[in-house]
Tab-separated table of C-alpha atoms and ligand atoms in Angstrom:
chain	number	residue	atom	x	y	z
A	1	MET	CA	5.919	7.138	-1.470
A	2	ARG	CA	4.748	9.380	-4.288
A	3	LEU	CA	1.064	10.061	-4.502
A	4	LYS	CA	0.926	9.677	-8.234
A	5	ALA	CA	2.629	6.314	-8.228
A	6	TRP	CA	0.608	5.166	-5.291
A	7	ALA	CA	-2.728	6.233	-6.753
A	8	LEU	CA	-1.753	4.738	-10.078
A	9	SER	CA	-0.939	1.396	-8.526
A	10	LEU	CA	-4.304	1.346	-6.801
A	11	MET	CA	-6.052	1.998	-10.092
A	12	LEU	CA	-4.016	-0.509	-12.023
A	13	GLY	CA	-4.719	-3.052	-9.336
A	14	ARG	CA	-8.422	-2.530	-9.748
A	15	ILE	CA	-8.385	-3.043	-13.468
A	16	VAL	CA	-5.987	-5.911	-13.918
A	17	GLU	CA	-6.275	-7.968	-10.760
A	18	GLY	CA	-4.071	-10.987	-10.865
A	19	THR	CA	-1.533	-9.456	-13.245
A	20	ILE	CA	1.984	-9.150	-11.900
A	21	LEU	CA	4.374	-6.865	-13.674
A	22	GLN	CA	8.048	-7.674	-13.638
A	23	ASN	CA	10.392	-5.190	-15.294
A	24	GLY	CA	7.325	-3.805	-17.032
A	25	GLN	CA	6.439	-7.181	-18.565
A	26	VAL	CA	3.552	-9.381	-17.538
A	27	ARG	CA	4.912	-12.172	-15.370
A	28	GLU	CA	3.591	-15.547	-16.375
A	29	THR	CA	1.507	-16.801	-13.512
A	30	ASP	CA	-0.714	-19.783	-13.212
A	31	PHE	CA	-3.107	-18.796	-10.486
A	32	PRO	CA	-5.794	-21.445	-10.097
A	33	ASN	CA	-9.372	-20.270	-10.262
A	34	THR	CA	-10.655	-21.507	-6.923
A	35	ARG	CA	-14.179	-20.091	-6.896
A	36	ILE	CA	-16.915	-22.716	-6.808
A	37	ASN	CA	-20.446	-22.037	-7.908
A	38	ASN	CA	-22.476	-24.406	-5.840
A	39	PRO	CA	-20.886	-24.767	-2.405
A	40	ALA	CA	-23.987	-26.475	-0.950
A	41	SER	CA	-23.432	-29.457	-3.253
A	42	TYR	CA	-20.075	-30.225	-1.576
A	43	GLY	CA	-21.638	-31.184	1.751
A	44	PHE	CA	-19.070	-29.204	3.718
A	45	LYS	CA	-18.915	-28.896	7.451
A	46	THR	CA	-19.002	-25.138	8.039
A	47	TYR	CA	-17.524	-22.899	10.736
A	48	ASP	CA	-18.243	-19.235	11.428
A	49	ALA	CA	-15.513	-16.610	11.164
A	50	ASP	CA	-15.303	-16.345	14.947
A	51	ALA	CA	-14.697	-20.072	15.496
A	52	PRO	CA	-12.072	-20.424	18.241
A	53	GLU	CA	-10.035	-22.784	16.031
A	54	LEU	CA	-9.193	-19.904	13.699
A	55	SER	CA	-6.103	-17.815	14.500
A	56	TYR	CA	-6.085	-14.395	12.878
A	57	LYS	CA	-2.579	-13.061	12.172
A	58	GLY	CA	-1.899	-9.371	11.817
A	59	ARG	CA	-4.702	-6.867	12.311
A	60	TRP	CA	-8.358	-7.645	11.635
A	61	ASP	CA	-11.409	-5.756	12.900
A	62	SER	CA	-14.370	-7.199	14.800
A	63	LYS	CA	-16.156	-7.873	11.477
A	64	LYS	CA	-13.202	-10.090	10.489
A	65	VAL	CA	-12.010	-7.675	7.827
A	66	SER	CA	-8.234	-7.599	7.254
A	67	TYR	CA	-6.050	-4.467	7.190
A	68	TRP	CA	-2.423	-3.371	6.860
A	69	SER	CA	0.201	-5.654	5.301
A	70	ALA	CA	0.270	-9.477	5.082
A	71	PRO	CA	-2.636	-10.204	7.445
A	72	GLY	CA	-3.553	-13.865	7.547
A	73	VAL	CA	-5.492	-16.767	8.984
A	74	VAL	CA	-4.018	-20.012	10.317
A	75	PHE	CA	-5.761	-23.203	11.432
A	76	GLY	CA	-5.241	-26.935	11.559
A	77	PHE	CA	-7.693	-29.237	9.815
A	78	SER	CA	-8.398	-32.907	9.281
A	79	GLY	CA	-9.180	-34.379	5.887
A	80	ASP	CA	-8.236	-33.039	2.482
A	81	THR	CA	-10.614	-30.140	1.900
A	82	VAL	CA	-10.643	-26.471	2.885
A	83	ALA	CA	-12.865	-23.774	1.421
A	84	ILE	CA	-13.423	-20.205	2.551
A	85	THR	CA	-16.390	-17.940	1.889
A	86	PHE	CA	-15.365	-14.283	1.684
A	87	GLY	CA	-17.695	-11.599	3.023
A	88	GLN	CA	-19.148	-8.427	1.514
A	89	ASN	CA	-16.263	-6.259	2.736
A	90	THR	CA	-13.790	-8.176	0.589
A	91	VAL	CA	-12.209	-6.197	-2.256
A	92	ASN	CA	-13.153	-8.213	-5.324
A	93	GLY	CA	-10.150	-9.870	-6.949
A	94	THR	CA	-7.777	-9.590	-3.973
A	95	LEU	CA	-4.808	-11.858	-4.468
A	96	ILE	CA	-4.096	-14.173	-1.543
A	97	GLY	CA	-1.266	-16.615	-0.947
A	98	TYR	CA	-2.061	-19.846	0.848
A	99	ARG	CA	-0.369	-23.100	1.630
A	100	VAL	CA	-0.564	-26.347	3.522
A	101	SER	CA	2.122	-26.774	6.196
A	102	GLY	CA	5.623	-26.136	4.764
A	103	MET	CA	4.729	-26.336	1.055
A	104	ASP	CA	5.176	-23.434	-1.378
A	105	TRP	CA	2.716	-20.564	-1.547
A	106	ILE	CA	-0.160	-20.915	-4.024
A	107	PHE	CA	-1.826	-17.702	-5.204
A	108	THR	CA	-5.430	-17.146	-6.164
A	109	ASN	CA	-7.629	-14.077	-6.443
A	110	VAL	CA	-10.702	-14.237	-4.291
A	111	THR	CA	-14.090	-12.691	-4.842
A	112	VAL	CA	-16.594	-10.790	-2.775
A	113	GLY	CA	-19.222	-13.198	-1.507
A	114	GLY	CA	-17.499	-16.089	-3.271
A	115	THR	CA	-16.715	-19.492	-1.825
A	116	HIS	CA	-13.204	-20.584	-2.806
A	117	LEU	CA	-12.123	-24.209	-2.690
A	118	LEU	CA	-8.487	-23.788	-1.696
A	119	VAL	CA	-7.434	-27.253	-0.568
A	120	THR	CA	-8.326	-30.474	-2.377
A	121	PRO	CA	-6.740	-33.948	-2.352
A	122	GLU	CA	-4.381	-32.688	-5.107
A	123	THR	CA	-2.989	-29.762	-3.091
A	124	PRO	CA	0.738	-30.247	-2.359
A	125	GLY	CA	1.286	-31.519	1.171
A	126	ILE	CA	-2.086	-33.207	1.529
A	127	GLY	CA	-1.841	-36.801	2.731
A	128	GLU	CA	1.575	-36.276	4.381
A	129	THR	CA	1.590	-36.593	8.147
A	130	TYR	CA	5.035	-35.214	9.013
A	131	PRO	CA	6.805	-33.104	10.105
A	132	VAL	CA	3.843	-30.737	10.536
A	133	ASN	CA	0.998	-32.429	12.362
A	134	PRO	CA	-1.851	-31.597	12.425
A	135	GLN	CA	-1.666	-30.259	8.889
A	136	ARG	CA	-1.679	-26.499	8.950
A	137	PHE	CA	-3.530	-24.142	6.626
A	138	GLU	CA	-2.219	-20.610	6.260
A	139	MET	CA	-3.556	-17.773	4.129
A	140	ARG	CA	-2.090	-14.260	3.731
A	141	VAL	CA	-3.353	-11.238	1.813
A	142	SER	CA	-0.731	-10.123	-0.711
A	143	ASN	CA	-1.788	-6.526	-1.408
A	144	TRP	CA	-1.291	-3.928	1.324
A	145	GLY	CA	-4.300	-1.850	0.269
A	146	TYR	CA	-6.870	-4.521	-0.433
A	147	GLY	CA	-8.407	-6.757	2.123
A	148	VAL	CA	-10.690	-9.682	2.644
A	149	GLN	CA	-13.466	-10.482	5.057
A	150	ILE	CA	-13.755	-14.018	6.341
A	151	ASP	CA	-17.372	-15.147	6.394
A	152	LYS	CA	-17.198	-18.948	6.710
A	153	VAL	CA	-14.566	-21.661	6.712
A	154	HIS	CA	-15.460	-25.110	5.400
A	155	VAL	CA	-13.882	-28.560	5.679
A	156	GLY	CA	-15.005	-32.048	4.605
A	157	ALA	CA	-18.298	-33.361	5.987
A	158	GLU	CA	-16.789	-35.632	8.656
A	159	GLU	CA	-13.756	-33.446	9.305
A	160	SER	CA	-12.905	-30.634	11.671
A	161	LEU	CA	-10.816	-27.555	12.301
A	162	ILE	CA	-8.052	-27.882	14.877
A	163	LYS	CA	-6.669	-25.016	16.950
A	164	ILE	CA	-2.964	-24.452	16.370
A	165	PRO	CA	-1.274	-22.632	19.258
A	166	PRO	CA	0.786	-19.574	18.308
A	167	TYR	CA	4.552	-19.697	18.037
A	168	LYS	CA	6.484	-18.459	21.049
A	169	ARG	CA	8.244	-15.535	19.384
A	170	THR	CA	6.512	-12.456	17.949
A	171	ILE	CA	7.837	-9.540	15.931
A	172	GLU	CA	5.979	-6.456	14.736
A	173	PHE	CA	6.930	-3.969	12.030
A	174	ILE	CA	5.565	-0.437	12.044
A	175	GLY	CA	6.172	1.271	8.741
A	176	ASP	CA	5.136	2.749	5.429
A	177	SER	CA	5.350	1.498	1.841
A	178	LEU	CA	8.911	0.298	2.371
A	179	SER	CA	7.720	-2.233	4.953
A	180	ALA	CA	4.377	-2.937	3.233
A	181	GLY	CA	6.013	-4.293	0.080
A	182	ASP	CA	4.770	-1.591	-2.266
A	183	PHE	CA	6.221	-2.213	-5.766
A	184	GLN	CA	7.692	-5.608	-4.963
A	185	THR	CA	6.247	-8.333	-7.174
A	186	TYR	CA	4.098	-10.110	-4.573
A	187	GLU	CA	3.727	-6.890	-2.602
A	188	SER	CA	3.292	-7.735	1.098
A	189	LEU	CA	4.556	-11.275	0.519
A	190	SER	CA	7.750	-9.934	-1.096
A	191	SER	CA	8.513	-7.230	1.495
A	192	PHE	CA	11.553	-7.177	3.734
A	193	ALA	CA	9.286	-7.082	6.791
A	194	TYR	CA	7.456	-10.252	5.778
A	195	GLY	CA	10.816	-11.769	4.859
A	196	VAL	CA	12.113	-11.226	8.382
A	197	GLY	CA	8.912	-12.382	10.093
A	198	GLU	CA	8.552	-15.504	7.978
A	199	GLY	CA	12.284	-16.023	7.562
A	200	LEU	CA	12.968	-16.268	11.297
A	201	GLY	CA	10.860	-19.433	11.362
A	202	GLU	CA	8.315	-20.324	14.035
A	203	THR	CA	7.633	-16.650	14.712
A	204	GLU	CA	4.394	-14.670	14.666
A	205	TYR	CA	4.600	-11.409	12.751
A	206	TYR	CA	2.545	-8.269	12.359
A	207	VAL	CA	3.320	-5.834	9.540
A	208	THR	CA	1.481	-2.689	10.621
A	209	ALA	CA	2.564	-0.703	7.595
A	210	PHE	CA	0.769	1.359	4.967
A	211	PRO	CA	2.117	3.151	1.883
A	212	GLY	CA	2.538	6.915	2.029
A	213	ILE	CA	1.955	7.201	5.772
A	214	CYS	CA	4.014	9.550	7.969
A	215	VAL	CA	4.784	8.974	11.620
A	216	THR	CA	3.624	12.545	12.213
A	217	ASP	CA	-0.125	12.813	12.642
A	218	GLN	CA	-1.048	14.697	9.508
A	219	GLU	CA	-2.190	14.072	5.960
A	220	CYS	CA	0.580	12.495	3.876
A	221	TRP	CA	0.025	11.287	0.301
A	222	GLY	CA	-3.700	10.936	0.927
A	223	ASN	CA	-3.390	9.160	4.268
A	224	PRO	CA	-5.452	11.261	6.666
A	225	ARG	CA	-3.524	10.279	9.820
A	226	GLY	CA	0.028	9.371	10.798
A	227	GLN	CA	1.286	6.232	12.559
A	228	VAL	CA	1.565	7.996	15.935
A	229	HIS	CA	-2.239	7.924	15.786
A	230	GLN	CA	-3.191	5.081	13.458
A	231	TRP	CA	-1.016	2.410	15.062
A	232	PHE	CA	-3.516	2.381	17.933
A	233	TYR	CA	-6.361	1.319	15.599
A	234	SER	CA	-7.364	-1.952	13.964
A	235	SER	CA	-7.787	-0.464	10.515
A	236	ASP	CA	-5.271	1.304	8.298
A	237	THR	CA	-5.633	4.611	6.438
A	238	SER	CA	-7.042	3.110	3.222
A	239	TRP	CA	-10.152	4.263	1.375
A	240	ARG	CA	-11.851	0.968	2.148
A	241	ALA	CA	-11.215	1.365	5.900
A	242	ALA	CA	-12.840	4.803	5.660
A	243	GLN	CA	-15.788	3.250	3.811
A	244	ILE	CA	-16.279	0.607	6.478
A	245	TRP	CA	-15.575	2.669	9.614
A	246	GLY	CA	-15.951	6.338	8.640
A	247	ASP	CA	-14.379	8.618	11.244
A	248	THR	CA	-14.709	6.161	14.092
A	249	PRO	CA	-12.338	3.244	13.522
A	250	GLU	CA	-12.109	0.568	16.197
A	251	PRO	CA	-9.221	1.006	18.607
A	252	TRP	CA	-6.908	-1.994	18.304
A	253	ASP	CA	-7.477	-4.309	21.248
A	254	PHE	CA	-3.929	-4.808	22.467
A	255	GLU	CA	-5.236	-6.906	25.373
A	256	LYS	CA	-6.715	-9.502	23.026
A	257	MET	CA	-3.604	-10.089	20.948
A	258	GLU	CA	-2.808	-13.775	20.696
A	259	THR	CA	0.831	-13.005	21.538
A	260	THR	CA	2.626	-9.808	22.516
A	261	PRO	CA	5.513	-8.682	20.304
A	262	ASP	CA	8.987	-9.254	21.747
A	263	ILE	CA	10.626	-7.105	19.079
A	264	VAL	CA	9.170	-4.071	17.278
A	265	VAL	CA	10.975	-2.739	14.212
A	266	ILE	CA	10.129	0.802	13.116
A	267	ASN	CA	10.917	2.202	9.676
A	268	LEU	CA	9.235	5.592	9.392
A	269	GLY	CA	10.255	9.008	8.134
A	270	THR	CA	10.702	8.607	4.398
A	271	ASN	CA	7.319	10.283	3.853
A	272	ASP	CA	7.798	12.833	6.651
A	273	ASN	CA	11.096	13.729	4.984
A	274	ASN	CA	9.469	14.470	1.632
A	275	VAL	CA	9.077	18.211	1.116
A	276	ALA	CA	5.624	17.625	-0.376
A	277	ASN	CA	4.393	16.684	3.093
A	278	ASN	CA	5.987	19.660	4.816
A	279	VAL	CA	6.801	17.992	8.138
A	280	SER	CA	9.249	19.856	10.356
A	281	ALA	CA	12.090	18.008	12.055
A	282	GLU	CA	10.587	18.959	15.432
A	283	ALA	CA	7.207	17.481	14.540
A	284	TYR	CA	8.902	14.305	13.247
A	285	VAL	CA	10.971	13.806	16.397
A	286	ASP	CA	7.985	14.481	18.648
A	287	ALA	CA	5.778	11.983	16.813
A	288	TYR	CA	8.514	9.339	16.602
A	289	LYS	CA	9.177	9.608	20.346
A	290	LYS	CA	5.470	9.348	21.105
A	291	LEU	CA	5.177	6.252	18.928
A	292	ILE	CA	8.030	4.555	20.808
A	293	GLN	CA	6.438	5.645	24.089
A	294	GLY	CA	3.226	4.099	22.799
A	295	VAL	CA	4.949	0.821	21.996
A	296	HIS	CA	6.630	0.822	25.422
A	297	GLY	CA	3.270	1.410	27.104
A	298	LYS	CA	1.457	-1.354	25.195
A	299	TYR	CA	4.331	-3.865	25.167
A	300	PRO	CA	6.502	-3.012	28.228
A	301	ASN	CA	8.861	-5.904	27.566
A	302	ALA	CA	9.411	-5.361	23.849
A	303	GLN	CA	12.764	-4.398	22.358
A	304	VAL	CA	12.438	-1.648	19.767
A	305	VAL	CA	14.623	-1.444	16.676
A	306	VAL	CA	14.781	1.937	14.921
A	307	MET	CA	15.797	1.601	11.276
A	308	GLU	CA	18.068	4.114	9.630
A	309	LEU	CA	16.323	5.541	6.553
A	310	TRP	CA	17.481	5.084	2.999
A	311	LEU	CA	15.930	7.536	0.574
A	312	GLY	CA	17.348	6.256	-2.662
A	313	PHE	CA	20.395	6.806	-4.781
A	314	TYR	CA	21.639	9.322	-7.313
A	315	GLN	CA	24.457	9.442	-9.790
A	316	TYR	CA	27.346	11.337	-8.206
A	317	GLY	CA	29.942	12.244	-10.807
A	318	ASN	CA	31.305	8.972	-12.044
A	319	SER	CA	29.742	6.865	-9.283
A	320	TYR	CA	26.648	6.808	-7.079
A	321	GLY	CA	25.658	8.316	-3.776
A	322	GLN	CA	22.877	7.606	-1.299
A	323	SER	CA	20.302	10.097	-0.010
A	324	LEU	CA	19.600	9.816	3.681
A	325	GLY	CA	17.001	11.482	5.868
A	326	PHE	CA	16.688	12.602	9.469
A	327	GLN	CA	20.161	11.216	10.256
A	328	GLN	CA	20.791	13.330	13.346
A	329	GLU	CA	17.162	13.180	14.468
A	330	LEU	CA	17.158	9.368	14.527
A	331	GLU	CA	20.482	9.272	16.415
A	332	ASP	CA	19.007	11.714	18.945
A	333	ILE	CA	15.797	9.700	19.347
A	334	VAL	CA	17.753	6.521	20.057
A	335	ALA	CA	20.043	8.380	22.484
A	336	TYR	CA	17.049	9.906	24.279
A	337	PHE	CA	15.525	6.496	24.994
A	338	ASN	CA	18.863	5.217	26.284
A	339	SER	CA	19.397	8.227	28.543
A	340	GLU	CA	19.213	8.171	32.311
A	341	GLU	CA	16.618	10.943	32.019
A	342	TYR	CA	14.198	8.714	30.121
A	343	LEU	CA	14.972	5.370	31.730
A	344	SER	CA	14.636	6.638	35.308
A	345	ALA	CA	11.166	8.094	34.648
A	346	PRO	CA	9.876	6.490	31.446
A	347	ARG	CA	6.960	8.204	29.765
A	348	ILE	CA	4.328	6.287	27.860
A	349	TRP	CA	1.872	7.649	25.326
A	350	ASP	CA	-1.634	6.406	24.625
A	351	GLY	CA	-2.592	7.435	21.132
A	352	THR	CA	-6.261	6.562	21.631
A	353	THR	CA	-6.853	8.715	24.687
A	354	LYS	CA	-4.090	11.210	23.802
A	355	THR	CA	-2.567	11.045	27.255
A	356	THR	CA	1.025	10.812	28.462
A	357	LYS	CA	1.856	9.066	31.702
A	358	THR	CA	5.129	8.812	33.588
A	359	LEU	CA	5.745	5.355	35.020
A	360	ASP	CA	6.825	4.888	38.635
A	361	THR	CA	9.203	2.089	37.778
A	362	PRO	CA	12.391	2.676	35.776
A	363	SER	CA	12.940	0.934	32.442
A	364	GLN	CA	15.916	-0.997	31.137
A	365	PRO	CA	17.347	0.159	27.803
A	366	PHE	CA	15.126	-1.203	25.025
A	367	VAL	CA	15.731	0.976	21.943
A	368	HIS	CA	18.317	-0.124	19.354
A	369	TYR	CA	19.526	1.393	16.088
A	370	PHE	CA	19.805	-0.698	12.938
A	371	ARG	CA	22.117	1.020	10.487
A	372	THR	CA	21.137	0.223	6.916
A	373	LYS	CA	24.121	1.936	5.269
A	374	GLY	CA	25.823	-0.332	2.763
A	375	ILE	CA	23.033	-2.893	2.425
A	376	LEU	CA	21.421	-1.492	-0.727
A	377	GLN	CA	23.103	-0.178	-3.861
A	378	HIS	CA	21.566	1.964	-6.562
A	379	ASN	CA	20.325	-0.950	-8.668
A	380	ASP	CA	18.421	-2.449	-5.736
A	381	ILE	CA	15.823	0.301	-6.123
A	382	GLY	CA	13.185	0.112	-8.866
A	383	PRO	CA	11.841	2.953	-11.015
A	384	GLN	CA	9.127	3.708	-8.442
A	385	TYR	CA	11.703	4.397	-5.704
A	386	HIS	CA	11.150	1.187	-3.794
A	387	PRO	CA	13.395	-1.852	-3.336
A	388	THR	CA	13.280	-4.499	-6.027
A	389	ASP	CA	12.603	-8.057	-4.881
A	390	VAL	CA	16.372	-8.490	-4.577
A	391	GLY	CA	16.640	-5.265	-2.559
A	392	ALA	CA	13.943	-6.446	-0.157
A	393	ILE	CA	15.699	-9.782	0.276
A	394	LYS	CA	18.988	-7.996	1.050
A	395	VAL	CA	17.397	-5.818	3.726
A	396	ALA	CA	15.611	-8.846	5.196
A	397	SER	CA	18.786	-10.944	5.256
A	398	HIS	CA	20.799	-8.292	7.075
A	399	LEU	CA	18.007	-7.575	9.532
A	400	LEU	CA	17.622	-11.292	10.270
A	401	GLN	CA	21.296	-11.519	11.131
A	402	TYR	CA	21.107	-8.317	13.200
A	403	ILE	CA	18.222	-9.780	15.206
A	404	LYS	CA	20.101	-13.013	15.718
A	405	LEU	CA	23.250	-11.224	16.905
A	406	THR	CA	21.471	-8.583	19.006
A	407	PHE	CA	18.747	-10.637	20.661
A	408	GLY	CA	20.067	-14.170	20.351
A	409	TRP	CA	17.140	-15.354	18.241
A	410	ASP	CA	18.087	-18.521	16.452
A	411	LEU	CA	17.082	-18.738	12.778
A	412	ILE	CA	14.724	-21.696	12.909
A	413	ALA	CA	13.380	-21.911	9.349
A	414	THR	CA	15.130	-24.758	7.573
A	415	GLY	CA	13.544	-24.977	4.155
A	416	PRO	CA	9.975	-23.820	3.616
A	417	GLU	CA	9.700	-21.124	0.964
A	418	VAL	CA	9.721	-17.523	2.176
A	419	PHE	CA	9.945	-15.485	-1.042
A	420	HIS	CA	7.857	-16.899	-3.886
A	421	GLU	CA	9.266	-17.002	-7.435
A	422	THR	CA	12.751	-15.839	-6.589
A	423	LEU	CA	14.433	-18.873	-8.105
A	424	TYR	CA	16.816	-17.287	-10.631
A	425	TRP	CA	19.353	-19.771	-11.785
A	426	ASN	CA	21.804	-20.728	-14.482
A	427	ASP	CA	21.862	-24.356	-15.568
A	428	GLN	CA	24.388	-24.012	-18.342
A	429	ASP	CA	27.927	-24.734	-17.133
A	430	SER	CA	29.758	-22.473	-19.574
A	431	TYR	CA	28.950	-19.745	-22.079
B	1	NAG	C1	-8.890	-12.802	-11.039
B	1	NAG	O1	-9.679	-11.625	-11.134
B	1	NAG	C2	-9.692	-11.071	-12.413
B	1	NAG	C3	-10.475	-9.809	-12.332
B	1	NAG	O2	-11.649	-9.954	-11.600
B	1	NAG	C4	-10.265	-12.035	-13.412
B	1	NAG	O3	-10.213	-11.474	-14.680
B	1	NAG	C5	-9.471	-13.308	-13.387
B	1	NAG	O4	-10.070	-14.244	-14.220
B	1	NAG	C6	-9.395	-13.845	-12.013
B	1	NAG	N1	-8.544	-15.025	-12.046
B	1	NAG	C7	-8.901	-16.163	-11.509
B	1	NAG	C8	-7.938	-17.253	-11.669
B	1	NAG	O5	-9.949	-16.300	-10.912
B	2	NAG	C1	-16.046	-10.254	-8.643
B	2	NAG	O1	-15.160	-10.847	-9.560
B	2	NAG	C2	-15.681	-12.020	-10.145
B	2	NAG	C3	-14.574	-12.694	-10.937
B	2	NAG	O2	-13.807	-11.797	-11.653
B	2	NAG	C4	-16.892	-11.659	-10.965
B	2	NAG	O3	-17.428	-12.806	-11.562
B	2	NAG	C5	-17.935	-11.032	-10.054
B	2	NAG	O4	-19.038	-10.591	-10.781
B	2	NAG	C6	-17.346	-9.859	-9.283
B	2	NAG	N1	-18.293	-9.467	-8.284
B	2	NAG	C7	-18.605	-8.204	-8.075
B	2	NAG	C8	-19.603	-7.949	-6.998
B	2	NAG	O5	-18.137	-7.281	-8.723
B	3	NAG	C1	4.664	24.274	5.808
B	3	NAG	O1	4.443	24.399	7.203
B	3	NAG	C2	4.713	25.699	7.718
B	3	NAG	C3	4.606	25.639	9.236
B	3	NAG	O2	3.413	25.026	9.639
B	3	NAG	C4	3.774	26.702	7.086
B	3	NAG	O3	4.036	28.003	7.556
B	3	NAG	C5	3.935	26.655	5.563
B	3	NAG	O4	3.002	27.482	4.948
B	3	NAG	C6	3.774	25.237	5.058
B	3	NAG	N1	4.133	25.177	3.652
B	3	NAG	C7	3.397	24.536	2.753
B	3	NAG	C8	3.925	24.536	1.370
B	3	NAG	O5	2.356	23.970	3.047
């Protein structure tokens, strides 16, 4: 949210890749070094990055470069070997999480141009044939600002990739640092948005979120554009996206999405609300409405959940209070989309062509308000103004239950790890 903190985290990330700080201390990690020096000697069978067996999750561009938060790749494979060669547009040292089927996440930092041997006969889950069959490989990028480029995918000489069809439910998050996992320990893979997407079980998820971004289309904390514009593009507002695409990013191809989101959760306004960005309430409301009109135009059947903002906590006399933002504006936005005026002649916005269109057919109510009051307390927010891991888990847990109660989505996940390294326990029965 704050430029200084954000810029600092980028710089730190570049110097000490692979180091996770927890309460200011280095967390002990045991990331395997997966880079191999002589891939040709392994006799792999090799697939190109556009092989139809590969399913790209989240937003990637046509060069197979990942953007936004928690983008990933999923495929089935035979045998006991998977390696990936990362292309020139990979940020060197990017930390990825990967796993086989329902086993725990394994983390490794990957290198530009490097071939990384990720799955071997020793990888947990290998050799088991149930309940996930064919065995499923999944990889996700952990940092919201870094990215990888898939160049090649390799399996054993006599083995093959297997297409895994997408799950039937899809959720998308549109947000800023709060959804991107900024300042949580595994960043995107510790965020509340990821926690909901993964925690629902058997659900595809997109986390189209980037730290510091406003919904309003203006510069905010170094992001040149706001979500009302950028959501329509493949790439985010990072420096590396600008390096790769300059001023002409690729429009996101909504038509080619593997699945269309059924639910879209929006958490935007914390940056617009910051005086440093000087966004007026009118500009905020206008941009927020256009974004929802954009979502309604691209995904006519999606339900939209507007999240109430939480801006942090302050000591209030002998207790604590919560700062809120755009309270009335958000209520008004939700009311507008539920009004007869809107529903009888719904307007949709196309951020790429900058046009507004009024539809001939009326819409059914599709905009909901998720009130976050009471979920977080002051000690759920870390020194850099973002939820701690525990805070993110609390938001995710409440939002999961809200989705279940509001839309009837059953919680299907019954065991596989969602949040890595959150096992805090006491094994001493008395003190
Ligand atoms: C991860 O990247 C950093 C920086 O490039 C490097 O020092 C470290 O050895 C790498 N770790 C592994 C396990 O490859
Ligand atoms: C990327 O990082 C690896 C491991 O830390 C290092 O060996 C390699 O030289 C780096 N490559 C580039 C292009 O900086
Ligand atoms: C904030 O925006 C208003 C209206 O556009 C403008 O008049 C004012 O100078 C801006 N203030 C700052 C500090 O940029």
